[in-house]
Amino acid sequence: MTGLTVDLNIIIGGPQGGGVESAGQIALKVFTLKGYNIIGTREYHSNIMGAHSYFHIRVSDNTPRALRLPVESLVAVDAESLLTHVNDVAKGGIVVYDVGSVDQNALTLAPMEHSLKKRIEKMFSERGARPTVSEAIKLLEERGVRTLGLPLKELLRKTSEETGALLASIARAVNIMGLSAALHVLGVEFPYIVKAVEAQFGKRPKILAPNIAAARIAVEYAREKYGSGNTLPDGPHKGRVRMIATGNEIVAMAKIVGGLTFESFYPITPSSDEAHYIEENKYLDVGGDFKEAGLDKLSIVTLQTEDEIAAIGMALGAALAGARASTTTSGPGFSLMNEFISMAVEAEIPIVISLWMRAGPSTGIATRTGQQDLLHAIFSGHGDTPKIVIASGDHVEAFYDTIKAMNWAEKFQTPVIHLLDKYLASTSVSLDEWDLDPSLVEIDRGKRVYGPVKDYKRYEITEDGISPMAPLGFNTMIINSLEHDEYGFVSEDPIDREAMVLKRVRKFETISKSIPETEKAVLHGDPEARVTIVSFGSTKQAILSAVEELGREGVKVNFLQIRVLSPFPKDLVSKVLGRAEKVVSVEANATGQLAFLVRAHTGHSVNHVIQKLNARPLYDVDVVYGVKRIIESGVERVVVSSGS
Amino acid sequence: MARRWLDYKTGAWVQWCPGCGDFGILNAIYGALAELDIDPARLVVVGGIGCSSRSVYYIKGSNVHTVHGRAIPVASGIKLANPELTVIVTGGDGDLLGIGGNHFTALGRRNIDIAIFIYDNAVYGLTKGQAGPTLPLWVKTKALTHPNIQGNVNPLLLAFAAGYTFIARGYAYHVNQLRGLVKAAILHKGSAVVDILQPCPTYNDFMTQEWYEKRIYYLSDEDPSWDPVIRSPEDVKVKAPRILEKMLETGDRIPLGVFLQDLTKETMEERLDKVMPGYLKTPPAKRPIDVKGRIPLHPFRIFKDKLLET
Ligand SMILES: Cc1ncc(C[n+]2csc(CCOP(=O)(O)OP(=O)(O)O)c2C)c(N)n1
Ligand code: SF4
Ligand SMILES: [Mg+2]
């Protein structure tokens, strides 16, 4: 890969709840400690224990934009992981597996999904073989993949004997063993593994000691069997304090530093972890930082409510009282919030809704990603309810967007829907201090009035459509979900009605004018390229990576990333699309929601669409493949399907 | 100078039907507020949607007219964001116990210091008289084409099960007694509910003024020793059977008054101040979030659990 001297891609698989999660985290830490940048995502079933889950990681000395398939290394300490990912490993890659699993047959693996069993059976029967681990190993070796079988049972017993820990209590260490053996083959020195394991388990000697012993025993075995290759050189990012955080955590952090004082929520994947991280940090010692404001502790009320209706309702109440408030949810919960979103528009209440999209419709696939709620977000709420909808392309954008969303909500007294998704939620990245710099953003609470105002009109008709907002408790007034006059008093008068509708229309125009077009949409790459990709949200980095790759192959493509979907940047989008010969929208939904929006706002039809519908993240290979197919064959729709 | 009831009356035309029980409730609320001398700007009346919920227009306050069934969550957010405000909810039986039943239950668990006034007419007034959740089984009011085939919920028992710490029943036309109950509910520290039997002369031709007045009586009139106050955990064991017996009494005799006042449970606000000392001093509505527009915080100084020294 050009520009990347190190580009390692790893999958670590295992049954859910069996330690694969910690092994993934440890891998992220190892490579961060080594001085590399990482990105790592967690793919898992909607299940607590036993179903297959995996960590997909990319390591490089530059910033890895997106995940990559195939991988150079697969850690598969159970049969299901090996059989599931048998086609995900590149030639020359390394697979670590359990020799104790060789006789296992896909057809007898209880947690494995029926269709996958059938596919694997078919694949092997075409080779005249049974769908077993040993056959998979044979296949991998034929394809030029190196394999390293670990006698995990034996190694575990050894660990137990050496540390005195009970066998049953260290069963999960098989993940660390597999990972450590793979890390050894990749040239990572043992002390880094120790440091990462320590960072993962903290100072819990009971867990720490057996895990470190397990790692050492696995590395020793790998060295004996496999020898030692070249040491992986240290990456360029050593000697600094760095952060590893998921999208969920970054949004939580941004809310906290950005002044959130109230978050109510109802648990739903993939939003809960955001709320949990706020909850974890709801009472913060901030010492000197807030001295000037007379505070040394920051408290945030976080409350789990009885449903999503209450979650948004409480946040709205808090906002009316003057709190900076938000809620967080996913599609099903967002559906329940609709009536209150409408009220927030009518009654002009600031509120941020973090909408972590997952695969629908309905309960769909609760733990997998998608971009199907774009139009739902934009058109949420009955009765002419324009609102701000902003979509973040990656973690850093999500950080600033969160603070921006809270500012906009208060400045424009409106709901702001922040579109995120499961991919961002459970993807970790390594970050530097300068990546997340809140001093670049100011806190803006708009036209607020504290204290009694004579003849206060909450909904005063103004030129910009924005009225002075007094929190409850200073003046008598009415905040109203019913149509009202300037005081908020209910009114069905035709003149009042029209004036209020037009006031809200003017407000939305003010919003649209206040946010520069260049903040609403960003054109990446060569403005003269003949092919323009349009997309939104977390597809950003995979597309950027694909655009680079296509460029290297001589295919000139640029990428128009729509950041603010409402109000829509129609001028900029029209201008860019007007220049393009081919416009391709890339989106993880089947109805072409972005394409629809672009056409509705600009009149430009989007003739081609690359759709990701399998509820897995978008990979750069997907985009490269899709663009090439469209250029070669002119097809309208390409469904891209990578991912396990 | 102490405030008078007129100080709480807005200039709005009260658009209830003549003879509607809601007038009595409104007058009782005015009177209670005046006796408590609450500053209207510090009073928040939150309503859902229904005839009753329109009280937000008639009581001077810093009020919120929300959507159907959702007054309680909004009121809860207001109170938790600024516990210094007096927050009351006015709504119908349909609003609070039907569509909003989930929130009604949840509030009891939280014990937020809010007073809920259920204008209980057993019908959906504003939508022209459909059966409300408190309309008894097989009753056929004039707006119904058939007798009611769904049973009724007992608001007091529901409140008891949910954990409300003040539970009372009043009667709309007994303004004086009702004023006392409203006042006690507002004064009570914690989630309070007053189920107010409210004749709807327009749609409920079964539970009429006459029907009610044949049945209602006051707990303390019948039993001068009636003491619903729970002062210790032991009190619950001793008093609960009698309280429940009275709550269960329906049909020919309907008791009114305070059924329960539990002084042993801390409010949500107190709980929050316990887990986050200082919450009550700088609650969400009042806490500074910036220093002169700047954000003085950096994630790397706060979220140390996510940091790694390389
Ligand atoms: C979501 C929603 N569903 C239905 C309605 C229609 N609606 C308005 S008021 C009401 C019932 C009112 O009954 P209740 O709460 O008992 O109040 P009352 O009018 O009897 O005082 C209904 C169903 C609505 N406004 N919103
Ligand atoms: S319909 Fe019934 S509850 Fe509504 S105002 Fe008329 S009498 Fe009162
Ligand atoms: Mg009613």
mmCIF file of N, CA and C in Angstrom, chain A residues 32-33 237-244 249 253 257 259-261 277 283-284 286 289-290 292 298-299 301 305-307 309 313-314 317-318 321 324 339-340 432-433 436 438 442-443 472-473 475-481 489-490, chain B residues 12 40-42 49 54 57 61-67 70 73-74 76-78 81 85 102-103 106 110 268 276-277 279 284-285 287-303 305-310:
data_model
loop_
_atom_site.group_PDB
_atom_site.id
_atom_site.type_symbol
_atom_site.label_atom_id
_atom_site.label_comp_id
_atom_site.label_asym_id
_atom_site.label_seq_id
_atom_site.Cartn_x
_atom_site.Cartn_y
_atom_site.Cartn_z
ATOM 1 N N THR A 32 -1.061 0.276 19.673
ATOM 2 C CA THR A 32 -0.959 1.689 20.043
ATOM 3 C C THR A 32 0.329 1.898 20.839
ATOM 4 N N LEU A 33 0.596 0.986 21.758
ATOM 5 C CA LEU A 33 1.832 1.068 22.542
ATOM 6 C C LEU A 33 3.068 0.992 21.633
ATOM 7 N N HIS A 237 4.411 6.805 16.302
ATOM 8 C CA HIS A 237 3.613 7.541 17.295
ATOM 9 C C HIS A 237 3.936 7.121 18.716
ATOM 10 N N LYS A 238 5.211 6.877 18.954
ATOM 11 C CA LYS A 238 5.598 6.475 20.312
ATOM 12 C C LYS A 238 5.986 7.702 21.119
ATOM 13 N N GLY A 239 5.915 7.524 22.463
ATOM 14 C CA GLY A 239 6.392 8.586 23.324
ATOM 15 C C GLY A 239 5.351 9.654 23.595
ATOM 16 N N ARG A 240 4.091 9.321 23.330
ATOM 17 C CA ARG A 240 3.026 10.291 23.616
ATOM 18 C C ARG A 240 1.950 9.629 24.446
ATOM 19 N N VAL A 241 1.120 10.482 25.030
ATOM 20 C CA VAL A 241 -0.087 9.944 25.649
ATOM 21 C C VAL A 241 -1.157 9.903 24.566
ATOM 22 N N ARG A 242 -1.757 8.741 24.371
ATOM 23 C CA ARG A 242 -2.748 8.605 23.318
ATOM 24 C C ARG A 242 -4.049 8.069 23.906
ATOM 25 N N MET A 243 -5.096 8.190 23.135
ATOM 26 C CA MET A 243 -6.394 7.728 23.616
ATOM 27 C C MET A 243 -6.923 6.664 22.665
ATOM 28 N N ILE A 244 -7.559 5.645 23.245
ATOM 29 C CA ILE A 244 -8.308 4.688 22.414
ATOM 30 C C ILE A 244 -9.758 4.781 22.867
ATOM 31 N N GLU A 249 -18.129 6.375 23.018
ATOM 32 C CA GLU A 249 -17.413 7.082 24.090
ATOM 33 C C GLU A 249 -17.061 8.510 23.679
ATOM 34 N N MET A 253 -18.022 11.868 25.580
ATOM 35 C CA MET A 253 -17.007 12.838 26.012
ATOM 36 C C MET A 253 -17.357 14.230 25.510
ATOM 37 N N VAL A 257 -17.846 17.501 27.874
ATOM 38 C CA VAL A 257 -17.054 18.741 27.828
ATOM 39 C C VAL A 257 -17.853 19.866 27.174
ATOM 40 N N GLY A 259 -20.792 20.697 27.722
ATOM 41 C CA GLY A 259 -21.725 21.359 28.618
ATOM 42 C C GLY A 259 -23.047 20.665 28.858
ATOM 43 N N LEU A 260 -23.151 19.415 28.469
ATOM 44 C CA LEU A 260 -24.388 18.691 28.751
ATOM 45 C C LEU A 260 -24.616 18.639 30.266
ATOM 46 N N THR A 261 -25.826 18.924 30.685
ATOM 47 C CA THR A 261 -26.097 18.777 32.122
ATOM 48 C C THR A 261 -27.218 17.779 32.385
ATOM 49 N N TYR A 277 -21.374 5.676 29.366
ATOM 50 C CA TYR A 277 -20.099 6.375 29.589
ATOM 51 C C TYR A 277 -20.347 7.743 30.227
ATOM 52 N N TYR A 283 -20.143 12.640 37.523
ATOM 53 C CA TYR A 283 -19.738 13.491 38.643
ATOM 54 C C TYR A 283 -18.233 13.640 38.576
ATOM 55 N N LEU A 284 -17.791 14.724 37.982
ATOM 56 C CA LEU A 284 -16.387 14.860 37.625
ATOM 57 C C LEU A 284 -15.684 15.897 38.461
ATOM 58 N N VAL A 286 -13.248 18.557 38.421
ATOM 59 C CA VAL A 286 -12.609 19.336 37.371
ATOM 60 C C VAL A 286 -11.675 20.400 37.932
ATOM 61 N N ASP A 289 -10.126 23.772 36.309
ATOM 62 C CA ASP A 289 -10.708 24.159 35.027
ATOM 63 C C ASP A 289 -11.934 25.064 35.137
ATOM 64 N N PHE A 290 -12.732 24.804 36.160
ATOM 65 C CA PHE A 290 -13.966 25.579 36.290
ATOM 66 C C PHE A 290 -13.923 26.565 37.455
ATOM 67 N N GLU A 292 -13.029 29.584 37.655
ATOM 68 C CA GLU A 292 -13.595 30.892 37.317
ATOM 69 C C GLU A 292 -15.114 30.900 37.421
ATOM 70 N N LEU A 298 -18.306 18.764 38.362
ATOM 71 C CA LEU A 298 -19.349 18.892 37.343
ATOM 72 C C LEU A 298 -20.302 17.740 37.521
ATOM 73 N N SER A 299 -21.581 18.051 37.662
ATOM 74 C CA SER A 299 -22.512 16.935 37.739
ATOM 75 C C SER A 299 -23.449 16.954 36.537
ATOM 76 N N VAL A 301 -27.002 15.066 35.322
ATOM 77 C CA VAL A 301 -28.077 14.137 35.662
ATOM 78 C C VAL A 301 -28.252 13.183 34.479
ATOM 79 N N THR A 305 -34.992 6.042 31.726
ATOM 80 C CA THR A 305 -36.428 6.276 31.843
ATOM 81 C C THR A 305 -37.219 5.001 31.537
ATOM 82 N N GLU A 306 -38.534 5.130 31.574
ATOM 83 C CA GLU A 306 -39.394 3.963 31.366
ATOM 84 C C GLU A 306 -39.562 3.609 29.885
ATOM 85 N N ASP A 307 -39.295 4.530 29.012
ATOM 86 C CA ASP A 307 -39.343 4.262 27.572
ATOM 87 C C ASP A 307 -38.735 5.467 26.861
ATOM 88 N N ILE A 309 -40.164 7.537 24.926
ATOM 89 C CA ILE A 309 -41.034 8.715 24.935
ATOM 90 C C ILE A 309 -40.683 9.556 26.150
ATOM 91 N N GLY A 313 -39.030 13.217 26.446
ATOM 92 C CA GLY A 313 -39.894 14.140 27.188
ATOM 93 C C GLY A 313 -39.170 14.772 28.367
ATOM 94 N N MET A 314 -38.442 13.975 29.101
ATOM 95 C CA MET A 314 -37.687 14.514 30.240
ATOM 96 C C MET A 314 -36.606 15.469 29.787
ATOM 97 N N GLY A 317 -38.175 18.675 29.012
ATOM 98 C CA GLY A 317 -38.514 19.398 30.243
ATOM 99 C C GLY A 317 -37.275 20.053 30.835
ATOM 100 N N ALA A 318 -36.190 19.292 30.895
ATOM 101 C CA ALA A 318 -34.943 19.828 31.445
ATOM 102 C C ALA A 318 -34.464 21.016 30.623
ATOM 103 N N ALA A 321 -36.314 24.098 31.387
ATOM 104 C CA ALA A 321 -35.904 24.696 32.657
ATOM 105 C C ALA A 321 -34.543 25.364 32.531
ATOM 106 N N ARG A 324 -28.738 22.103 29.497
ATOM 107 C CA ARG A 324 -28.303 21.653 28.174
ATOM 108 C C ARG A 324 -28.587 20.159 28.149
ATOM 109 N N GLU A 339 -43.513 11.948 18.264
ATOM 110 C CA GLU A 339 -44.503 12.959 18.638
ATOM 111 C C GLU A 339 -43.831 14.109 19.384
ATOM 112 N N PHE A 340 -42.855 13.762 20.207
ATOM 113 C CA PHE A 340 -42.160 14.803 20.960
ATOM 114 C C PHE A 340 -41.230 15.632 20.072
ATOM 115 N N ASP A 432 -4.952 11.473 19.222
ATOM 116 C CA ASP A 432 -4.014 12.325 19.936
ATOM 117 C C ASP A 432 -4.749 13.495 20.555
ATOM 118 N N GLU A 433 -4.020 14.135 21.496
ATOM 119 C CA GLU A 433 -4.632 15.226 22.236
ATOM 120 C C GLU A 433 -5.202 16.293 21.294
ATOM 121 N N LEU A 436 -8.932 16.044 19.530
ATOM 122 C CA LEU A 436 -10.170 16.425 20.221
ATOM 123 C C LEU A 436 -9.893 17.702 21.000
ATOM 124 N N PRO A 438 -11.535 20.898 22.416
ATOM 125 C CA PRO A 438 -12.766 21.668 22.628
ATOM 126 C C PRO A 438 -12.532 23.171 22.585
ATOM 127 N N GLU A 442 -16.753 27.243 20.575
ATOM 128 C CA GLU A 442 -17.274 28.064 21.671
ATOM 129 C C GLU A 442 -18.623 27.547 22.100
ATOM 130 N N ILE A 443 -18.984 27.849 23.313
ATOM 131 C CA ILE A 443 -20.328 27.516 23.758
ATOM 132 C C ILE A 443 -21.238 28.693 23.397
ATOM 133 N N LEU A 472 -37.883 28.376 32.163
ATOM 134 C CA LEU A 472 -39.046 28.399 33.052
ATOM 135 C C LEU A 472 -38.601 28.899 34.419
ATOM 136 N N GLY A 473 -39.510 29.601 35.083
ATOM 137 C CA GLY A 473 -39.205 29.995 36.455
ATOM 138 C C GLY A 473 -38.848 31.453 36.628
ATOM 139 N N ASN A 475 -40.566 33.964 34.452
ATOM 140 C CA ASN A 475 -41.715 34.739 33.986
ATOM 141 C C ASN A 475 -42.928 33.834 33.895
ATOM 142 N N THR A 476 -44.100 34.424 33.995
ATOM 143 C CA THR A 476 -45.263 33.613 33.667
ATOM 144 C C THR A 476 -45.337 33.548 32.151
ATOM 145 N N MET A 477 -45.631 32.380 31.656
ATOM 146 C CA MET A 477 -45.661 32.183 30.205
ATOM 147 C C MET A 477 -46.276 30.822 29.919
ATOM 148 N N ILE A 478 -46.417 30.535 28.623
ATOM 149 C CA ILE A 478 -46.860 29.187 28.258
ATOM 150 C C ILE A 478 -45.985 28.679 27.129
ATOM 151 N N ILE A 479 -45.373 27.536 27.405
ATOM 152 C CA ILE A 479 -44.655 26.813 26.358
ATOM 153 C C ILE A 479 -45.707 25.906 25.752
ATOM 154 N N ASN A 480 -45.859 25.966 24.442
ATOM 155 C CA ASN A 480 -47.052 25.308 23.917
ATOM 156 C C ASN A 480 -46.821 24.377 22.746
ATOM 157 N N SER A 481 -47.399 23.188 22.861
ATOM 158 C CA SER A 481 -47.390 22.250 21.735
ATOM 159 C C SER A 481 -48.554 22.540 20.791
ATOM 160 N N PHE A 489 -49.898 31.630 24.260
ATOM 161 C CA PHE A 489 -51.281 31.272 24.535
ATOM 162 C C PHE A 489 -51.896 30.628 23.297
ATOM 163 N N VAL A 490 -52.666 29.550 23.541
ATOM 164 C CA VAL A 490 -53.252 28.813 22.434
ATOM 165 C C VAL A 490 -54.060 29.745 21.523
ATOM 166 N N ALA B 12 -57.709 34.404 30.661
ATOM 167 C CA ALA B 12 -58.260 33.542 29.608
ATOM 168 C C ALA B 12 -59.702 33.128 29.901
ATOM 169 N N PRO B 40 -46.130 32.996 41.096
ATOM 170 C CA PRO B 40 -46.536 32.369 39.829
ATOM 171 C C PRO B 40 -45.377 32.143 38.866
ATOM 172 N N ALA B 41 -44.379 33.020 38.893
ATOM 173 C CA ALA B 41 -43.251 32.832 37.977
ATOM 174 C C ALA B 41 -42.413 31.619 38.377
ATOM 175 N N ARG B 42 -42.546 31.172 39.616
ATOM 176 C CA ARG B 42 -41.782 30.012 40.088
ATOM 177 C C ARG B 42 -42.642 28.745 40.107
ATOM 178 N N ILE B 49 -53.004 16.581 27.168
ATOM 179 C CA ILE B 49 -54.065 17.061 26.284
ATOM 180 C C ILE B 49 -55.399 16.486 26.757
ATOM 181 N N ARG B 54 -56.191 21.691 29.897
ATOM 182 C CA ARG B 54 -56.196 23.115 29.552
ATOM 183 C C ARG B 54 -56.041 24.016 30.767
ATOM 184 N N TYR B 57 -53.749 27.067 30.935
ATOM 185 C CA TYR B 57 -54.077 28.416 30.462
ATOM 186 C C TYR B 57 -54.762 29.244 31.536
ATOM 187 N N GLY B 61 -48.733 30.847 35.719
ATOM 188 C CA GLY B 61 -47.498 30.124 36.038
ATOM 189 C C GLY B 61 -46.560 30.191 34.862
ATOM 190 N N SER B 62 -45.449 29.510 35.014
ATOM 191 C CA SER B 62 -44.484 29.381 33.933
ATOM 192 C C SER B 62 -44.762 27.993 33.355
ATOM 193 N N ASN B 63 -45.801 27.939 32.504
ATOM 194 C CA ASN B 63 -46.466 26.662 32.249
ATOM 195 C C ASN B 63 -46.084 25.986 30.928
ATOM 196 N N VAL B 64 -46.408 24.708 30.863
ATOM 197 C CA VAL B 64 -46.117 23.953 29.640
ATOM 198 C C VAL B 64 -47.326 23.109 29.246
ATOM 199 N N HIS B 65 -47.767 23.299 28.032
ATOM 200 C CA HIS B 65 -48.820 22.443 27.494
ATOM 201 C C HIS B 65 -48.143 21.421 26.592
ATOM 202 N N THR B 66 -48.050 20.195 27.054
ATOM 203 C CA THR B 66 -47.297 19.180 26.305
ATOM 204 C C THR B 66 -48.239 18.420 25.381
ATOM 205 N N VAL B 67 -47.874 17.189 25.070
ATOM 206 C CA VAL B 67 -48.728 16.381 24.196
ATOM 207 C C VAL B 67 -49.473 15.339 25.037
ATOM 208 N N ARG B 70 -48.184 12.916 28.106
ATOM 209 C CA ARG B 70 -46.744 13.046 28.363
ATOM 210 C C ARG B 70 -46.377 14.167 29.317
ATOM 211 N N PRO B 73 -43.377 13.012 32.098
ATOM 212 C CA PRO B 73 -41.952 13.094 31.760
ATOM 213 C C PRO B 73 -41.451 14.534 31.658
ATOM 214 N N VAL B 74 -42.223 15.396 31.029
ATOM 215 C CA VAL B 74 -41.772 16.780 30.885
ATOM 216 C C VAL B 74 -41.653 17.436 32.262
ATOM 217 N N SER B 76 -41.131 15.971 35.040
ATOM 218 C CA SER B 76 -40.002 15.359 35.751
ATOM 219 C C SER B 76 -38.686 15.999 35.325
ATOM 220 N N GLY B 77 -38.544 16.203 34.017
ATOM 221 C CA GLY B 77 -37.319 16.837 33.526
ATOM 222 C C GLY B 77 -37.168 18.246 34.078
ATOM 223 N N ILE B 78 -38.274 18.962 34.137
ATOM 224 C CA ILE B 78 -38.232 20.339 34.659
ATOM 225 C C ILE B 78 -37.791 20.329 36.121
ATOM 226 N N ALA B 81 -34.220 19.334 36.632
ATOM 227 C CA ALA B 81 -33.280 20.343 36.144
ATOM 228 C C ALA B 81 -33.266 21.556 37.066
ATOM 229 N N LEU B 85 -38.227 24.947 41.617
ATOM 230 C CA LEU B 85 -39.542 25.306 41.093
ATOM 231 C C LEU B 85 -40.618 24.412 41.702
ATOM 232 N N ASN B 102 -47.731 4.424 31.690
ATOM 233 C CA ASN B 102 -46.353 4.017 31.950
ATOM 234 C C ASN B 102 -45.602 5.087 32.731
ATOM 235 N N HIS B 103 -45.841 6.343 32.375
ATOM 236 C CA HIS B 103 -45.143 7.432 33.058
ATOM 237 C C HIS B 103 -45.683 7.612 34.471
ATOM 238 N N ALA B 106 -43.984 5.081 36.550
ATOM 239 C CA ALA B 106 -42.558 5.366 36.741
ATOM 240 C C ALA B 106 -42.333 6.495 37.746
ATOM 241 N N ARG B 110 -39.873 6.928 41.277
ATOM 242 C CA ARG B 110 -38.826 7.961 41.387
ATOM 243 C C ARG B 110 -39.032 8.865 42.592
ATOM 244 N N MET B 268 -36.280 11.817 44.736
ATOM 245 C CA MET B 268 -35.260 11.645 43.697
ATOM 246 C C MET B 268 -34.213 12.749 43.797
ATOM 247 N N MET B 276 -24.424 12.771 43.921
ATOM 248 C CA MET B 276 -23.629 13.862 43.361
ATOM 249 C C MET B 276 -23.754 15.069 44.287
ATOM 250 N N PRO B 277 -23.038 15.063 45.414
ATOM 251 C CA PRO B 277 -23.185 16.184 46.347
ATOM 252 C C PRO B 277 -22.966 17.510 45.626
ATOM 253 N N TYR B 279 -25.448 18.738 43.763
ATOM 254 C CA TYR B 279 -26.493 18.769 42.726
ATOM 255 C C TYR B 279 -27.561 19.801 43.053
ATOM 256 N N PRO B 284 -28.960 20.977 37.009
ATOM 257 C CA PRO B 284 -28.690 21.114 35.572
ATOM 258 C C PRO B 284 -29.073 22.466 34.963
ATOM 259 N N ALA B 285 -30.167 23.058 35.442
ATOM 260 C CA ALA B 285 -30.594 24.323 34.839
ATOM 261 C C ALA B 285 -29.678 25.469 35.242
ATOM 262 N N ARG B 287 -26.250 25.080 36.397
ATOM 263 C CA ARG B 287 -24.801 24.871 36.450
ATOM 264 C C ARG B 287 -24.112 25.550 35.269
ATOM 265 N N PRO B 288 -23.040 26.298 35.537
ATOM 266 C CA PRO B 288 -22.289 26.901 34.433
ATOM 267 C C PRO B 288 -21.737 25.797 33.529
ATOM 268 N N ILE B 289 -21.747 26.029 32.226
ATOM 269 C CA ILE B 289 -21.231 25.011 31.314
ATOM 270 C C ILE B 289 -20.017 25.523 30.544
ATOM 271 N N ASP B 290 -19.675 26.763 30.784
ATOM 272 C CA ASP B 290 -18.526 27.330 30.072
ATOM 273 C C ASP B 290 -17.890 28.383 30.958
ATOM 274 N N VAL B 291 -16.750 28.857 30.557
ATOM 275 C CA VAL B 291 -16.154 30.008 31.221
ATOM 276 C C VAL B 291 -16.031 31.075 30.145
ATOM 277 N N LYS B 292 -16.900 32.033 30.194
ATOM 278 C CA LYS B 292 -16.970 33.122 29.191
ATOM 279 C C LYS B 292 -17.015 32.584 27.759
ATOM 280 N N GLY B 293 -17.856 31.594 27.549
ATOM 281 C CA GLY B 293 -18.022 31.060 26.193
ATOM 282 C C GLY B 293 -16.998 29.992 25.835
ATOM 283 N N ARG B 294 -15.960 29.902 26.628
ATOM 284 C CA ARG B 294 -14.940 28.896 26.327
ATOM 285 C C ARG B 294 -15.244 27.592 27.059
ATOM 286 N N ILE B 295 -14.753 26.504 26.483
ATOM 287 C CA ILE B 295 -14.829 25.210 27.156
ATOM 288 C C ILE B 295 -13.482 24.975 27.829
ATOM 289 N N PRO B 296 -13.463 24.987 29.141
ATOM 290 C CA PRO B 296 -12.156 24.876 29.791
ATOM 291 C C PRO B 296 -11.696 23.436 29.999
ATOM 292 N N LEU B 297 -12.392 22.481 29.407
ATOM 293 C CA LEU B 297 -12.068 21.074 29.669
ATOM 294 C C LEU B 297 -11.431 20.441 28.440
ATOM 295 N N HIS B 298 -10.594 19.453 28.684
ATOM 296 C CA HIS B 298 -10.070 18.670 27.559
ATOM 297 C C HIS B 298 -10.229 17.184 27.878
ATOM 298 N N PRO B 299 -10.730 16.423 26.925
ATOM 299 C CA PRO B 299 -10.957 14.995 27.190
ATOM 300 C C PRO B 299 -9.724 14.279 27.751
ATOM 301 N N PHE B 300 -8.550 14.683 27.307
ATOM 302 C CA PHE B 300 -7.346 13.996 27.784
ATOM 303 C C PHE B 300 -7.076 14.280 29.263
ATOM 304 N N ARG B 301 -7.660 15.329 29.790
ATOM 305 C CA ARG B 301 -7.467 15.581 31.223
ATOM 306 C C ARG B 301 -8.548 14.899 32.064
ATOM 307 N N ILE B 302 -9.615 14.469 31.419
ATOM 308 C CA ILE B 302 -10.736 13.929 32.189
ATOM 309 C C ILE B 302 -10.863 12.418 32.062
ATOM 310 N N PHE B 303 -10.824 11.935 30.837
ATOM 311 C CA PHE B 303 -11.166 10.521 30.611
ATOM 312 C C PHE B 303 -9.907 9.674 30.610
ATOM 313 N N ASP B 305 -9.205 6.917 31.863
ATOM 314 C CA ASP B 305 -9.317 5.467 31.651
ATOM 315 C C ASP B 305 -9.121 5.086 30.190
ATOM 316 N N LYS B 306 -9.214 6.066 29.317
ATOM 317 C CA LYS B 306 -9.062 5.756 27.893
ATOM 318 C C LYS B 306 -7.657 6.087 27.391
ATOM 319 N N LEU B 307 -6.782 6.525 28.278
ATOM 320 C CA LEU B 307 -5.449 6.966 27.837
ATOM 321 C C LEU B 307 -4.432 5.857 27.954
ATOM 322 N N LEU B 308 -3.443 5.969 27.120
ATOM 323 C CA LEU B 308 -2.375 4.974 27.085
ATOM 324 C C LEU B 308 -1.083 5.735 26.846
ATOM 325 N N GLU B 309 -0.090 5.497 27.716
ATOM 326 C CA GLU B 309 1.199 6.152 27.509
ATOM 327 C C GLU B 309 2.041 5.266 26.614
ATOM 328 N N THR B 310 2.398 5.742 25.459
ATOM 329 C CA THR B 310 3.104 4.857 24.513
ATOM 330 C C THR B 310 4.614 5.043 24.615
#
